[in-house]
mmCIF file with all atom_site columns, C-alpha atoms in Angstrom:
data_model
loop_
_atom_site.group_PDB
_atom_site.id
_atom_site.type_symbol
_atom_site.label_atom_id
_atom_site.label_alt_id
_atom_site.label_comp_id
_atom_site.label_asym_id
_atom_site.label_entity_id
_atom_site.label_seq_id
_atom_site.pdbx_PDB_ins_code
_atom_site.Cartn_x
_atom_site.Cartn_y
_atom_site.Cartn_z
_atom_site.occupancy
_atom_site.B_iso_or_equiv
_atom_site.pdbx_formal_charge
_atom_site.auth_seq_id
_atom_site.auth_comp_id
_atom_site.auth_asym_id
_atom_site.auth_atom_id
_atom_site.pdbx_PDB_model_num
ATOM 1  C CA . UNK G 1 1  ? -0.081 0.101  0.104  1.00 0.00 ? 1  UNK G CA 1
ATOM 2  C CA . UNK G 1 2  ? 1.471  3.365  -1.119 1.00 0.00 ? 2  UNK G CA 1
ATOM 3  C CA . UNK G 1 3  ? 0.148  5.272  2.015  1.00 0.00 ? 3  UNK G CA 1
ATOM 4  C CA . UNK G 1 4  ? 1.908  2.700  4.337  1.00 0.00 ? 4  UNK G CA 1
ATOM 5  C CA . UNK G 1 5  ? 5.131  2.902  2.346  1.00 0.00 ? 5  UNK G CA 1
ATOM 6  C CA . UNK G 1 6  ? 5.019  6.663  2.592  1.00 0.00 ? 6  UNK G CA 1
ATOM 7  C CA . UNK G 1 7  ? 4.329  6.613  6.361  1.00 0.00 ? 7  UNK G CA 1
ATOM 8  C CA . UNK G 1 8  ? 7.363  4.127  6.804  1.00 0.00 ? 8  UNK G CA 1
ATOM 9  C CA . UNK G 1 9  ? 9.587  6.338  4.695  1.00 0.00 ? 9  UNK G CA 1
ATOM 10 C CA . UNK G 1 10 ? 8.506  9.482  6.800  1.00 0.00 ? 10 UNK G CA 1
ATOM 11 C CA . UNK G 1 11 ? 9.152  7.546  9.970  1.00 0.00 ? 11 UNK G CA 1
ATOM 12 C CA . UNK G 1 12 ? 12.747 6.392  8.807  1.00 0.00 ? 12 UNK G CA 1
ATOM 13 C CA . UNK G 1 13 ? 13.506 10.123 7.790  1.00 0.00 ? 13 UNK G CA 1
ATOM 14 C CA . UNK G 1 14 ? 12.371 11.464 11.281 1.00 0.00 ? 14 UNK G CA 1
ATOM 15 C CA . UNK G 1 15 ? 14.401 8.779  13.023 1.00 0.00 ? 15 UNK G CA 1
ATOM 16 C CA . UNK G 1 16 ? 17.473 9.839  10.761 1.00 0.00 ? 16 UNK G CA 1
ATOM 17 C CA . UNK G 1 17 ? 16.920 13.374 11.634 1.00 0.00 ? 17 UNK G CA 1
ATOM 18 C CA . UNK G 1 18 ? 16.636 12.658 15.314 1.00 0.00 ? 18 UNK G CA 1
ATOM 19 C CA . UNK G 1 19 ? 19.841 10.601 15.155 1.00 0.00 ? 19 UNK G CA 1
ATOM 20 C CA . UNK G 1 20 ? 21.715 13.353 13.212 1.00 0.00 ? 20 UNK G CA 1
ATOM 21 C CA . UNK G 1 21 ? 20.717 15.834 15.960 1.00 0.00 ? 21 UNK G CA 1
ATOM 22 C CA . UNK G 1 22 ? 21.948 13.489 18.624 1.00 0.00 ? 22 UNK G CA 1
ATOM 23 C CA . UNK G 1 23 ? 25.238 12.981 16.863 1.00 0.00 ? 23 UNK G CA 1
ATOM 24 C CA . UNK G 1 24 ? 25.786 16.669 16.348 1.00 0.00 ? 24 UNK G CA 1
ATOM 25 C CA . UNK G 1 25 ? 25.137 17.324 20.289 1.00 0.00 ? 25 UNK G CA 1
ATOM 26 C CA . UNK G 1 26 ? 27.665 14.502 20.977 1.00 0.00 ? 26 UNK G CA 1
ATOM 27 C CA . UNK G 1 27 ? 30.270 16.065 18.724 1.00 0.00 ? 27 UNK G CA 1
ATOM 28 C CA . UNK G 1 28 ? 29.774 19.482 20.272 1.00 0.00 ? 28 UNK G CA 1
ATOM 29 C CA . UNK G 1 29 ? 29.948 17.967 23.814 1.00 0.00 ? 29 UNK G CA 1
ATOM 30 C CA . UNK G 1 30 ? 33.170 16.251 22.791 1.00 0.00 ? 30 UNK G CA 1
ATOM 31 C CA . UNK G 1 31 ? 34.663 19.367 21.243 1.00 0.00 ? 31 UNK G CA 1
ATOM 32 C CA . UNK G 1 32 ? 34.018 21.123 24.582 1.00 0.00 ? 32 UNK G CA 1
ATOM 33 C CA . UNK G 1 33 ? 35.552 18.404 26.585 1.00 0.00 ? 33 UNK G CA 1
ATOM 34 C CA . UNK G 1 34 ? 38.574 18.405 24.153 1.00 0.00 ? 34 UNK G CA 1
ATOM 35 C CA . UNK G 1 35 ? 39.042 22.244 24.638 1.00 0.00 ? 35 UNK G CA 1
ATOM 36 C CA . UNK G 1 36 ? 38.829 21.790 28.383 1.00 0.00 ? 36 UNK G CA 1
ATOM 37 C CA . UNK G 1 37 ? 41.268 18.864 28.543 1.00 0.00 ? 37 UNK G CA 1
ATOM 38 C CA . UNK G 1 38 ? 43.777 20.772 26.319 1.00 0.00 ? 38 UNK G CA 1
ATOM 39 C CA . UNK G 1 39 ? 43.514 23.869 28.731 1.00 0.00 ? 39 UNK G CA 1
ATOM 40 C CA . UNK G 1 40 ? 44.015 21.460 31.680 1.00 0.00 ? 40 UNK G CA 1
ATOM 41 C CA . UNK G 1 41 ? 47.051 20.000 30.013 1.00 0.00 ? 41 UNK G CA 1
ATOM 42 C CA . UNK G 1 42 ? 48.496 23.399 29.206 1.00 0.00 ? 42 UNK G CA 1
ATOM 43 C CA . UNK G 1 43 ? 47.741 24.678 32.808 1.00 0.00 ? 43 UNK G CA 1
ATOM 44 C CA . UNK G 1 44 ? 49.512 21.587 34.337 1.00 0.00 ? 44 UNK G CA 1
ATOM 45 C CA . UNK G 1 45 ? 52.572 21.558 31.858 1.00 0.00 ? 45 UNK G CA 1
ATOM 46 C CA . UNK G 1 46 ? 53.164 25.376 31.857 1.00 0.00 ? 46 UNK G CA 1
ATOM 47 C CA . UNK G 1 47 ? 52.791 26.111 35.486 1.00 0.00 ? 47 UNK G CA 1
ATOM 48 C CA . UNK G 1 48 ? 55.778 24.702 37.472 1.00 0.00 ? 48 UNK G CA 1
ATOM 49 C CA . UNK G 1 49 ? 54.359 25.924 40.968 1.00 0.00 ? 49 UNK G CA 1
ATOM 50 C CA . UNK G 1 50 ? 50.666 25.370 40.578 1.00 0.00 ? 50 UNK G CA 1
ATOM 51 C CA . UNK G 1 51 ? 48.330 26.092 43.526 1.00 0.00 ? 51 UNK G CA 1
ATOM 52 C CA . UNK G 1 52 ? 44.913 24.741 44.083 1.00 0.00 ? 52 UNK G CA 1
ATOM 53 C CA . UNK G 1 53 ? 42.088 25.363 46.737 1.00 0.00 ? 53 UNK G CA 1
ATOM 54 C CA . UNK G 1 54 ? 42.390 23.152 49.755 1.00 0.00 ? 54 UNK G CA 1
ATOM 55 C CA . UNK G 1 55 ? 38.686 23.185 50.488 1.00 0.00 ? 55 UNK G CA 1
ATOM 56 C CA . UNK G 1 56 ? 39.250 25.076 53.774 1.00 0.00 ? 56 UNK G CA 1
ATOM 57 C CA . UNK G 1 57 ? 39.632 28.482 52.317 1.00 0.00 ? 57 UNK G CA 1
ATOM 58 C CA . UNK G 1 58 ? 43.428 28.172 51.861 1.00 0.00 ? 58 UNK G CA 1
ATOM 59 C CA . UNK G 1 59 ? 45.743 27.148 48.920 1.00 0.00 ? 59 UNK G CA 1
ATOM 60 C CA . UNK G 1 60 ? 48.236 24.208 48.554 1.00 0.00 ? 60 UNK G CA 1
ATOM 61 C CA . UNK G 1 61 ? 50.843 23.447 46.008 1.00 0.00 ? 61 UNK G CA 1
ATOM 62 C CA . UNK G 1 62 ? 50.286 20.813 43.716 1.00 0.00 ? 62 UNK G CA 1
ATOM 63 C CA . UNK G 1 63 ? 53.185 18.113 44.224 1.00 0.00 ? 63 UNK G CA 1
ATOM 64 C CA . UNK G 1 64 ? 54.967 16.648 41.318 1.00 0.00 ? 64 UNK G CA 1
ATOM 65 C CA . UNK G 1 65 ? 53.029 13.132 41.582 1.00 0.00 ? 65 UNK G CA 1
ATOM 66 C CA . UNK G 1 66 ? 49.786 14.835 41.599 1.00 0.00 ? 66 UNK G CA 1
ATOM 67 C CA . UNK G 1 67 ? 50.821 17.175 38.678 1.00 0.00 ? 67 UNK G CA 1
ATOM 68 C CA . UNK G 1 68 ? 51.809 14.013 36.728 1.00 0.00 ? 68 UNK G CA 1
ATOM 69 C CA . UNK G 1 69 ? 48.503 12.328 37.293 1.00 0.00 ? 69 UNK G CA 1
ATOM 70 C CA . UNK G 1 70 ? 46.856 15.328 36.080 1.00 0.00 ? 70 UNK G CA 1
ATOM 71 C CA . UNK G 1 71 ? 48.752 15.488 32.959 1.00 0.00 ? 71 UNK G CA 1
ATOM 72 C CA . UNK G 1 72 ? 48.086 11.852 32.358 1.00 0.00 ? 72 UNK G CA 1
ATOM 73 C CA . UNK G 1 73 ? 44.406 12.439 32.800 1.00 0.00 ? 73 UNK G CA 1
ATOM 74 C CA . UNK G 1 74 ? 44.395 15.330 30.483 1.00 0.00 ? 74 UNK G CA 1
ATOM 75 C CA . UNK G 1 75 ? 46.343 13.366 27.800 1.00 0.00 ? 75 UNK G CA 1
ATOM 76 C CA . UNK G 1 76 ? 43.831 10.668 28.171 1.00 0.00 ? 76 UNK G CA 1
ATOM 77 C CA . UNK G 1 77 ? 40.917 12.893 27.740 1.00 0.00 ? 77 UNK G CA 1
ATOM 78 C CA . UNK G 1 78 ? 42.592 14.457 24.818 1.00 0.00 ? 78 UNK G CA 1
ATOM 79 C CA . UNK G 1 79 ? 42.987 11.107 23.175 1.00 0.00 ? 79 UNK G CA 1
ATOM 80 C CA . UNK G 1 80 ? 39.314 10.359 23.932 1.00 0.00 ? 80 UNK G CA 1
ATOM 81 C CA . UNK G 1 81 ? 37.657 13.559 23.054 1.00 0.00 ? 81 UNK G CA 1
ATOM 82 C CA . UNK G 1 82 ? 40.025 15.291 20.377 1.00 0.00 ? 82 UNK G CA 1
ATOM 83 C CA . UNK G 1 83 ? 39.443 13.310 17.250 1.00 0.00 ? 83 UNK G CA 1
#
């Protein structure tokens, strides 16, 4: 039946549009995460004496181990989101 075929076609077109919108939103989210990760990497590699809030209103220096972990995490995020 021509009407049923048309209905199925319209349904597939709508599903494709919805999927395209989802893919575009995911791509935009990944781009934002990529930019954030690149900024974090730059922050941890360019700042030799980095300080962070300690949660009690003060600041503490980031030690080398924590800095290396943050760099590794940023590199992993870049590998994941910057494609």
